[in-house]
Short mmCIF file of C-alpha atoms and ligand atoms in Angstrom, two decimals:
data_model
loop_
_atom_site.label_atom_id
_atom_site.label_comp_id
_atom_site.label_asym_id
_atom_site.label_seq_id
_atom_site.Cartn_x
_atom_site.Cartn_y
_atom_site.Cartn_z
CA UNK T 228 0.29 -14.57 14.23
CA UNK T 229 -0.78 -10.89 14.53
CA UNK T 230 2.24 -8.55 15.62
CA UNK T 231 -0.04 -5.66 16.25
CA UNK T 232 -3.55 -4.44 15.64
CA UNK T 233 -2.59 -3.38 12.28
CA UNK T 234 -1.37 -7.26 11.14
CA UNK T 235 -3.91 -9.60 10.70
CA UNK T 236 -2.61 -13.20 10.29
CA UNK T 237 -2.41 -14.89 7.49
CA UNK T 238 -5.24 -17.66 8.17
CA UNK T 239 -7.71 -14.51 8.94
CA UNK T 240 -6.67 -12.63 5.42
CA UNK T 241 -7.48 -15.78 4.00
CA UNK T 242 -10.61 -16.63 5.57
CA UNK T 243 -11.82 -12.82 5.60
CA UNK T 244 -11.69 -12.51 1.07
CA UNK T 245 -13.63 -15.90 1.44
CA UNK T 246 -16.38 -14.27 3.83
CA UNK T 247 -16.69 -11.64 1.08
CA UNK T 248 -17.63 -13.44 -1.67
CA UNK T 249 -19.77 -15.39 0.72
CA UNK T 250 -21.56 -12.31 2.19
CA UNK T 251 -22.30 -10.50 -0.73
CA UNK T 252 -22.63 -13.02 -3.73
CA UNK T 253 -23.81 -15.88 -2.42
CA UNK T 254 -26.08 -15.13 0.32
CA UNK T 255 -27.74 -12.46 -1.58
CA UNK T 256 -28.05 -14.54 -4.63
CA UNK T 257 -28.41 -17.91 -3.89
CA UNK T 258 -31.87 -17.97 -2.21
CA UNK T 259 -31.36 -21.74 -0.86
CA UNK T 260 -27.39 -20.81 0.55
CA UNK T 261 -26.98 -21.66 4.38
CA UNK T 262 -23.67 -21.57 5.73
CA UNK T 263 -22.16 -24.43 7.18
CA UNK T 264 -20.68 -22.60 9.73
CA UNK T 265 -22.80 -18.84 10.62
CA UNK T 266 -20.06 -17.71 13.13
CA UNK T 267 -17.52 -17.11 10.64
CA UNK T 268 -19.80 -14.11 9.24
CA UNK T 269 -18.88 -12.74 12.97
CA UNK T 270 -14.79 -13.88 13.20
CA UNK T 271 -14.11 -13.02 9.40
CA UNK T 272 -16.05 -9.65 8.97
CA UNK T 273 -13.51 -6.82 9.17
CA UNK T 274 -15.19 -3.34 9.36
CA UNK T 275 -18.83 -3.70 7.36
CA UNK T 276 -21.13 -2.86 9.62
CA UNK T 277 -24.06 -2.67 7.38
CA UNK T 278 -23.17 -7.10 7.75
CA UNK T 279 -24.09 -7.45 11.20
CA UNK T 280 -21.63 -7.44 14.26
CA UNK T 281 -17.58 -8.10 13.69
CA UNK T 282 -14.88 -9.45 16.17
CA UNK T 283 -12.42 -7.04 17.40
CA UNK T 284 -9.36 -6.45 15.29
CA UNK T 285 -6.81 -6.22 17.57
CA UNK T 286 -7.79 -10.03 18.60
CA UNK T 287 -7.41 -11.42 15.49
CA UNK T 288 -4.34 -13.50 16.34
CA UNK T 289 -6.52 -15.22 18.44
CA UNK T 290 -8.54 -17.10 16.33
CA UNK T 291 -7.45 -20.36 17.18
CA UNK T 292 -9.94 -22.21 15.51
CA UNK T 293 -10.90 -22.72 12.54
CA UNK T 294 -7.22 -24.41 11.90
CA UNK T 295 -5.80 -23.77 8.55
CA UNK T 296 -6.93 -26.78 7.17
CA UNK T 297 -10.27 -25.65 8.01
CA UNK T 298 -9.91 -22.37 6.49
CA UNK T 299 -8.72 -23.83 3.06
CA UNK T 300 -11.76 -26.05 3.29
CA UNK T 301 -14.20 -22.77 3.52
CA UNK T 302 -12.73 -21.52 0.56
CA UNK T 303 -13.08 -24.29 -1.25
CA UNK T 304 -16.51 -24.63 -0.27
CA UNK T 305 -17.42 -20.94 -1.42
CA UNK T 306 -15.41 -20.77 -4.34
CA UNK T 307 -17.53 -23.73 -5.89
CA UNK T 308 -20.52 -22.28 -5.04
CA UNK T 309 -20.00 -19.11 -6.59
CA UNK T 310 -18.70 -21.42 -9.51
CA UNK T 311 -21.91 -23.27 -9.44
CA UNK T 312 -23.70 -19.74 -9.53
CA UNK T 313 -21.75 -18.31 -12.05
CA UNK T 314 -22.18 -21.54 -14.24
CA UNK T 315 -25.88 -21.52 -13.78
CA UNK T 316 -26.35 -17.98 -14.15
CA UNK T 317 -28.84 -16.59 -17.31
CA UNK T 318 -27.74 -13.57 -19.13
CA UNK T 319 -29.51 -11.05 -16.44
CA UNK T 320 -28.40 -12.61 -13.41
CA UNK T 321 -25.01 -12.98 -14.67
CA UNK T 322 -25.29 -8.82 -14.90
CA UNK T 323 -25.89 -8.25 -11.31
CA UNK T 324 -23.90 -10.84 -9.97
CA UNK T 325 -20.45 -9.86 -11.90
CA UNK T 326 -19.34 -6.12 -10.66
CA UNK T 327 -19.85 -7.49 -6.92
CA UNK T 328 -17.45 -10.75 -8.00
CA UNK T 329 -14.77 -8.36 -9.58
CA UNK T 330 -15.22 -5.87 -6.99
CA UNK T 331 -14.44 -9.25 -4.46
CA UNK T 332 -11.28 -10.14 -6.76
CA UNK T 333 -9.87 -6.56 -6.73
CA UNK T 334 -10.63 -6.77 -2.57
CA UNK T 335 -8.65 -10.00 -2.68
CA UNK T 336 -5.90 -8.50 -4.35
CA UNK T 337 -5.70 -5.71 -2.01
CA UNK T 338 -5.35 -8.54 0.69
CA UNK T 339 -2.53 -10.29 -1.13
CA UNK T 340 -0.88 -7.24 -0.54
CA UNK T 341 -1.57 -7.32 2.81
CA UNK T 342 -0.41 -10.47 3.59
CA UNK T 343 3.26 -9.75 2.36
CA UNK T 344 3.86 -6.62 4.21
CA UNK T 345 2.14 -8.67 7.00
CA UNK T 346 4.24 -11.69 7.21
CA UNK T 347 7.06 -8.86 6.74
CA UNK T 348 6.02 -7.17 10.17
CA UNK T 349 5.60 -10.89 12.36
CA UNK T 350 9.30 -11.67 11.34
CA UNK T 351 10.37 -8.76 12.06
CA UNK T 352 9.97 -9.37 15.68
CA UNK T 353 11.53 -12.65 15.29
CA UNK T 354 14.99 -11.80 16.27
CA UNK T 355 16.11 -14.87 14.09
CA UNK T 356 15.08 -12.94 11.42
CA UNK T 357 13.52 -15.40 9.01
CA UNK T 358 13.33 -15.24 5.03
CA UNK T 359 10.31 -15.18 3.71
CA UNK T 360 11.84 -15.84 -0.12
CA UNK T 361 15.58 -16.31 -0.83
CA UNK T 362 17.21 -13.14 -2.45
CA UNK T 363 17.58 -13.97 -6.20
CA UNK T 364 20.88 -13.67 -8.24
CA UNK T 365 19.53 -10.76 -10.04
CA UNK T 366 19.01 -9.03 -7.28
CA UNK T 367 22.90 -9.41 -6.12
CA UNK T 368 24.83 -7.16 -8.38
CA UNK T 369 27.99 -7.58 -6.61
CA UNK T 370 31.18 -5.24 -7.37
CA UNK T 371 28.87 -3.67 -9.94
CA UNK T 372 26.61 -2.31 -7.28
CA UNK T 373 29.44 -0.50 -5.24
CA UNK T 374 29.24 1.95 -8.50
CA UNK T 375 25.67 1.89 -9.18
CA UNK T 376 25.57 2.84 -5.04
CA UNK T 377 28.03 5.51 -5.52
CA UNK T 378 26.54 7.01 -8.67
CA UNK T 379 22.95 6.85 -7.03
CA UNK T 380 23.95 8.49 -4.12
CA UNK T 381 26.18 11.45 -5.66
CA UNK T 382 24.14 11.95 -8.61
CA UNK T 383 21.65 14.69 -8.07
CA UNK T 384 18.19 14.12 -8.19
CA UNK T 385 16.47 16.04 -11.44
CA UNK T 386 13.30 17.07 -11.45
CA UNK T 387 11.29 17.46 -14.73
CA UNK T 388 9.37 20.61 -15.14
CA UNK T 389 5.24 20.48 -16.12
CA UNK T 390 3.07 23.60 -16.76
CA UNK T 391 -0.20 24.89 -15.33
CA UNK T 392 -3.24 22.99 -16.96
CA UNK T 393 -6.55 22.10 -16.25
CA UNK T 394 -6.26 18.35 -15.55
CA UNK T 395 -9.16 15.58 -16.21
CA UNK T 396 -8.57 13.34 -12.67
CA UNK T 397 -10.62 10.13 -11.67
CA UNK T 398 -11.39 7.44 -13.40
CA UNK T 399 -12.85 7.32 -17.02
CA UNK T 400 -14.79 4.44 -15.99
CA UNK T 401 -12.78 1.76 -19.34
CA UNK T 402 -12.34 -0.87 -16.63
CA UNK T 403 -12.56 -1.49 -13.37
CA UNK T 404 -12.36 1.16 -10.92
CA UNK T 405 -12.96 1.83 -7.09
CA UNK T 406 -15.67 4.54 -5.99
CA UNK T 407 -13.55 6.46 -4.91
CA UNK T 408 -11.92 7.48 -8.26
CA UNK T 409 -14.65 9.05 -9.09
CA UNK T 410 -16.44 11.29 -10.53
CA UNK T 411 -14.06 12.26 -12.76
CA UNK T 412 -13.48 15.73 -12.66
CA UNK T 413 -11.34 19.04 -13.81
CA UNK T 414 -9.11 20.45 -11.49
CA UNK T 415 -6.55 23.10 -11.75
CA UNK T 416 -3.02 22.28 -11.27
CA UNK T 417 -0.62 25.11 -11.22
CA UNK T 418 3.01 24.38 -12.64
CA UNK T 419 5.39 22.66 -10.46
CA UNK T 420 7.97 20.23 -11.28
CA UNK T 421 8.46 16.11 -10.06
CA UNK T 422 11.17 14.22 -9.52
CA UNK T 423 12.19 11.90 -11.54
CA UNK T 424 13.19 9.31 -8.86
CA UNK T 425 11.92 7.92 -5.39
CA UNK T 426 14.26 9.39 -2.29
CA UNK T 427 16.97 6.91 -1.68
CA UNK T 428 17.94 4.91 1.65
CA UNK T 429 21.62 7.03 0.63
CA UNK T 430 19.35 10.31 0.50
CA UNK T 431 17.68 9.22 3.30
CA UNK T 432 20.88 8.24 5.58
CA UNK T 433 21.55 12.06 4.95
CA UNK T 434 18.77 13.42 6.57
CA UNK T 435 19.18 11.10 9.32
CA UNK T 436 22.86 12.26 9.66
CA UNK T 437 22.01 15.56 9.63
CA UNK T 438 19.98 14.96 12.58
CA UNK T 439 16.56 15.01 10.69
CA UNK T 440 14.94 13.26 13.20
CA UNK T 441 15.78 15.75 16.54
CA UNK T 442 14.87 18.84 14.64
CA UNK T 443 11.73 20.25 15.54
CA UNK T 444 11.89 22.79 12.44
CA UNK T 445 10.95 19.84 9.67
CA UNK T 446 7.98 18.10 11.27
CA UNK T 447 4.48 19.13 11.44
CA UNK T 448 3.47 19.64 15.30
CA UNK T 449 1.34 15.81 15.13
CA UNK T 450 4.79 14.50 13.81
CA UNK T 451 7.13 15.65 16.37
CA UNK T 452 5.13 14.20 19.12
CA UNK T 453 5.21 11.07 17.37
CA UNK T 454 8.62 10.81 16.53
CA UNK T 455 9.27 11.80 20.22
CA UNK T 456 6.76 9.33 22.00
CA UNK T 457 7.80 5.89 19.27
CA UNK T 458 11.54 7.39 19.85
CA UNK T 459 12.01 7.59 15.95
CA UNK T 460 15.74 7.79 14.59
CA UNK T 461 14.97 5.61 11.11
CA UNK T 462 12.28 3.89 8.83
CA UNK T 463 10.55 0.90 10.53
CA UNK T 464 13.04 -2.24 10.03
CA UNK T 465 16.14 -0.46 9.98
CA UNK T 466 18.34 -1.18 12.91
CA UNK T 467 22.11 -0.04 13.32
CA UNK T 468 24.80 -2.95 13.99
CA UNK T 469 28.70 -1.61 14.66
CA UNK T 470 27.57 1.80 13.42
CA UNK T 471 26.61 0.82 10.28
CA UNK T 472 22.21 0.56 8.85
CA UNK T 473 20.79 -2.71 8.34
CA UNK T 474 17.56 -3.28 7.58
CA UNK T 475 14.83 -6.17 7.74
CA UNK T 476 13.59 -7.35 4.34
CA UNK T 477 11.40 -10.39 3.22
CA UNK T 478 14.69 -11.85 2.35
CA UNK T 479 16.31 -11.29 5.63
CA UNK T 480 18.84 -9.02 7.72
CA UNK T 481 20.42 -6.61 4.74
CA UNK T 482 23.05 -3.94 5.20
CA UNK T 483 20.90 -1.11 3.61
CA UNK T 484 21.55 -0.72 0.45
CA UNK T 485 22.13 3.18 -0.57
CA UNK T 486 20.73 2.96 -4.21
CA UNK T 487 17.16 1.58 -3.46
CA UNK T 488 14.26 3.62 -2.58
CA UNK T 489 14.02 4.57 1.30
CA UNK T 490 10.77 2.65 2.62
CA UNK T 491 8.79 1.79 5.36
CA UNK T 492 8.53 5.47 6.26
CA UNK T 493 5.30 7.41 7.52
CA UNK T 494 3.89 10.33 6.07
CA UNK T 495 5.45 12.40 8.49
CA UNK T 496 8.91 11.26 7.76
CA UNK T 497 8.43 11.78 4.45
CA UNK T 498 7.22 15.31 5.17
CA UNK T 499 10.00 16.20 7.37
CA UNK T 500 12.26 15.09 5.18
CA UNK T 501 11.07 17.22 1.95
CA UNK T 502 11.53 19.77 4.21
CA UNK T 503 15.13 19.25 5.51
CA UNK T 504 15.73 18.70 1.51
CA UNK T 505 14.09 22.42 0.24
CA UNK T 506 11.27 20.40 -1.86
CA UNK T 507 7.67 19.19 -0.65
CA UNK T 508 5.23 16.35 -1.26
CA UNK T 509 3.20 16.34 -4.73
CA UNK T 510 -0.78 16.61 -4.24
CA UNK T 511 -2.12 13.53 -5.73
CA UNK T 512 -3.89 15.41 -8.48
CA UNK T 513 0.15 16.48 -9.54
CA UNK T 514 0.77 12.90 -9.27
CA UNK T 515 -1.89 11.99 -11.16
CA UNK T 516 -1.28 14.35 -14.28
CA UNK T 517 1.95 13.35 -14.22
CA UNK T 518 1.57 9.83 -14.24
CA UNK T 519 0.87 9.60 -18.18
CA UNK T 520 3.14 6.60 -19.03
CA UNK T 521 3.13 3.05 -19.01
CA UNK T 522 2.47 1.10 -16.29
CA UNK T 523 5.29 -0.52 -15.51
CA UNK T 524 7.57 -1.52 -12.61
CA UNK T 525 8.73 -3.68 -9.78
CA UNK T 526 5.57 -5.27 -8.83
CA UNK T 527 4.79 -8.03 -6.38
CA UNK T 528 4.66 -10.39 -9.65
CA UNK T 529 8.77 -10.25 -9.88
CA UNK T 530 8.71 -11.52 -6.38
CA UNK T 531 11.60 -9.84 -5.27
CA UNK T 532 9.19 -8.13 -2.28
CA UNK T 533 11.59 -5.11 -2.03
CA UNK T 534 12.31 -2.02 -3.70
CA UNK T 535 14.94 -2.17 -6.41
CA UNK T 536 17.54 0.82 -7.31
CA UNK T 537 16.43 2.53 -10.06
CA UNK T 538 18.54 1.38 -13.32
CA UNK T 539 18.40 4.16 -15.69
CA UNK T 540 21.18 7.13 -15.97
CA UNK T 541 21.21 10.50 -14.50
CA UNK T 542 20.86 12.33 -18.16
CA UNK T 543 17.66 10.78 -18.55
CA UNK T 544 14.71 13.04 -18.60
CA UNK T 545 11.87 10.64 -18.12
CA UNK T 546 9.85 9.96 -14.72
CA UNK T 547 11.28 6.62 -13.48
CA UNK T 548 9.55 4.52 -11.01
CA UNK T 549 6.23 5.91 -10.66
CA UNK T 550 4.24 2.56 -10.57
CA UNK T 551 5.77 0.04 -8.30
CA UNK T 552 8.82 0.12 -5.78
CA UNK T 553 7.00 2.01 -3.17
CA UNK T 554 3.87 3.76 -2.51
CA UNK T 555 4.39 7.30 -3.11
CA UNK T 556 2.93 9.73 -0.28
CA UNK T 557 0.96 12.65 -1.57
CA UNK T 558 0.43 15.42 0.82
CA UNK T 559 -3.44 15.35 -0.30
CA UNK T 560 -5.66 14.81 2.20
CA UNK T 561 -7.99 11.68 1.67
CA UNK T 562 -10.93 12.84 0.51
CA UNK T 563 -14.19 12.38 -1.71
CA UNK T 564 -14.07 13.91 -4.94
CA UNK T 565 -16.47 16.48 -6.10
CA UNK T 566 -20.07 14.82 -5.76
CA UNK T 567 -18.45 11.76 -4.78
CA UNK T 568 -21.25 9.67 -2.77
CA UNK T 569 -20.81 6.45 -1.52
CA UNK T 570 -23.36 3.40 -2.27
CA UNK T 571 -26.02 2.76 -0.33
CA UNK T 572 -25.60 -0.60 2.04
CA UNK T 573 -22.50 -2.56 3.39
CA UNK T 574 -20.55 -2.43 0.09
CA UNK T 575 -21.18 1.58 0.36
CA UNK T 576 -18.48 1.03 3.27
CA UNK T 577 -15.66 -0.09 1.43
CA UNK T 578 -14.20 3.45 0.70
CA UNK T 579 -15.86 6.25 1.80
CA UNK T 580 -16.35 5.92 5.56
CA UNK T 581 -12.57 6.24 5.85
CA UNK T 582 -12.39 9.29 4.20
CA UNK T 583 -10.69 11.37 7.61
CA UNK T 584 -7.48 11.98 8.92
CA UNK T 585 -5.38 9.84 6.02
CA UNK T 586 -3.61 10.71 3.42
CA UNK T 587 -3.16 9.37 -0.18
CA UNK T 588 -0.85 7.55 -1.61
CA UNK T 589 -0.15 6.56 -5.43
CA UNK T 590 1.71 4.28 -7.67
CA UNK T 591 1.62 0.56 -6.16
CA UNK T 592 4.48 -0.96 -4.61
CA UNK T 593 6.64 -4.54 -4.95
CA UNK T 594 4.01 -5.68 -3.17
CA UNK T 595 1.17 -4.96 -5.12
CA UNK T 596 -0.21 -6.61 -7.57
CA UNK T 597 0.48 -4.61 -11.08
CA UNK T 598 -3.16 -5.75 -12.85
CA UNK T 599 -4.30 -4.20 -9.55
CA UNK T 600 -3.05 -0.36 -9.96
CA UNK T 601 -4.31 2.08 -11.88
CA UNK T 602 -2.95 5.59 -13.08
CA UNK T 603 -6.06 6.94 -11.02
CA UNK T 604 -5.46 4.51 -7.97
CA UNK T 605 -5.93 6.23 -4.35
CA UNK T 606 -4.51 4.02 -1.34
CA UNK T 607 -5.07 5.64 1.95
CA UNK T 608 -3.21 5.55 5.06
CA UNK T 609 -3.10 7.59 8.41
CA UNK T 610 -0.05 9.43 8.82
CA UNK T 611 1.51 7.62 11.19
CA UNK T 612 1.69 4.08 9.80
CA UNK T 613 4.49 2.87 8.40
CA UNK T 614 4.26 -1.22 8.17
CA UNK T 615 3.21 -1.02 4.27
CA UNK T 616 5.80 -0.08 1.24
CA UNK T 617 5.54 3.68 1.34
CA UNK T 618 8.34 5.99 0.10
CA UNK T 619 8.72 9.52 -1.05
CA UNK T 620 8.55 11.50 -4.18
CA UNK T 621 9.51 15.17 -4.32
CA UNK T 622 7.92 18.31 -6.02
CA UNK T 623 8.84 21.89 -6.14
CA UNK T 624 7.02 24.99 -6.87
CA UNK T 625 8.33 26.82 -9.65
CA UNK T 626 11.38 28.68 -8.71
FE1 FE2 Q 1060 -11.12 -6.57 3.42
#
């Protein structure tokens, strides 16, 4: 199913990682390779135009054929013949061939992500409301929550205090990385201070409350008309049942829950609402220097596919959070880096063409994959979208 042009269905995300590896390992390396089936270059091609022609996005759910069965078969076809290749490969070869086949893994795992917030989005406009994955024990804390909720919501949010320093951002290039993490480079980045803690739905609730969402005064000008023309009054999912919030999760209809991260918001809500709160958005080069501890966090691997409150008490001083949860908007534009140039060819596509009108975002979410993030990571999305699992972070200047 595809819900919108955003969504892709499942059957095409699998399909599409398959045509990747296909397309750029084994057609360029295995001299004798003919597919068994050249249209699916054309159906499962998403945006590289440097590979020929692609079929329209927006009409993915209409791939009707090849069935499922079919598309499990293609991967198993590719996947052994990049096995084969691999296998076969002398010590030079190998060389060439590898960055493209991690580059195709860390594409697939980007895709994974994908298909969770995805499937998320198609049920959502199934007024049944199905689960995706049955809520786990853990995740119920029963008459314990009630004061976790109340403590999360009443205790104020600290923020933790950094200096001005010249910071080293980008990649160091130990490990994977994505092109557009690089060049590393120095920037300046005056003092400001973080919070310690994502913006909860409580927080959130708040703002909307205190009619957030009909005052002109918080939103950039491109915001307001978009909260105006998609009639805004809450984060994607949340609907309101006998005047109280529910929201859609991968686990089904939940009363929102006040301690969790807010989510499912677009940069513009999470602009607006810094605003109404006194703070702002942290650049992603603030993020960045800040983000000096261990990665660690709710990622899609404790398949609880939502954000969970934050556990740790109000005294403590540390930043919670930061990897994990939800994707963090950074008021940073997305941009390339200083002397940042993108590859020559189709793989030269993956990044840098889409380097306009989006904005960055940082830390992973519970749907990503945590061997996928990075302390240097950039995700980008347009301001508007709000399907992924973004969230806010706050920073103030120095008072
Ligand atoms: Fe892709």
């Amino acid at each position: 199913m595809q819900s919108m042009p955003d969504v892709s269905p499942t059957k095409w995300h699998l399909a599409h990682t398959t045509w990747f590896f296909e397309t750029f390992v084994l057609k360029k390396w295995l001299t004798a390779y003919r597919a068994e089936i050249p249209q699916y270059a054309y159906l499962f091609n998403s945006y590289y135009n440097a590979a020929g022609d692609m079929h329209r996005r927006d009409l993915r759910g209409l791939i009707s054929r090849p069935t499922v069965d079919e598309t499990h078969r293609y991967r198993s076809s590719v996947d052994s013949d990049i096995d084969d290749l691999i296998s076969r490969a002398d010590e030079k070869l190998f060389a060439e061939i590898e960055p493209i086949v991690i580059l195709g893994i860390h594409h697939e795992q980007q895709h994974q992500e994908l298909l969770i917030t995805d499937i998320k989005h198609v049920f959502a406009q199934n007024p049944l409301y199905p689960v995706f994955h049955e809520r786990q024990p853990s995740q119920d804390y029963g008459s314990a929550s009630k004061i976790d909720t109340v403590s999360a919501t009443t205790r104020p949010m600290n923020f933790i205090d950094f200096e001005e320093t010249t910071a080293e951002i980008g990649h160091d290039s130990s490990g994977f990385s994505y092109d557009n993490e690089s060049p590393r480079h120095r920037a300046l980045v005056p003092a400001f201070s973080l919070a310690r803690r994502p913006v909860t739905n409580g927080e959130y609730v708040k703002f909307i409350d205190a009619d957030g969402y009909a005052r002109s005064e918080f939103w950039l000008s491109l915001g307001w008309m978009t909260v105006n023309e998609q009639r805004w009054q809450a984060p994607l999912y949340w609907i309101k049942r006998d005047g109280a919030w529910w929201n859609f999760t991968l686990s089904g209809l939940r009363p929102v829950d006040e301690s969790e991260p807010v989510t499912h918001i677009s940069y513009f809500e999470a602009d607006a609402f810094a605003n109404w709160s006194g703070a702002r958005l942290p650049t992603e080069f603030e993020w960045e220097r800040a983000a000096k501890i261990d990665i660690d966090g709710n990622f899609v691997e404790t398949e609880t596919f939502h954000p969970q409150a934050g556990r740790s008490s109000g005294q403590d001083r540390h930043l919670a959070q930061m990897f994990g949860d939800v994707w963090e908007w950074t008021r940073s534009a997305y941009s390339p880096y200083p002397g940042y140039r993108a590859a020559p060819g189709a793989l030269g596509e993956y990044n840098g063409k889409f380097m306009c009108n989006q904005y960055v975002l940082r830390g992973g979410s519970c749907a990503t994959s945590c061997s996928h993030i990075r302390r240097t990571y950039r995700n980008f999305f347009p301001p508007e979208k709000r399907w992924q699992f973004t969230g806010i972070r706050l920073a103030r200047d120095p008072s």
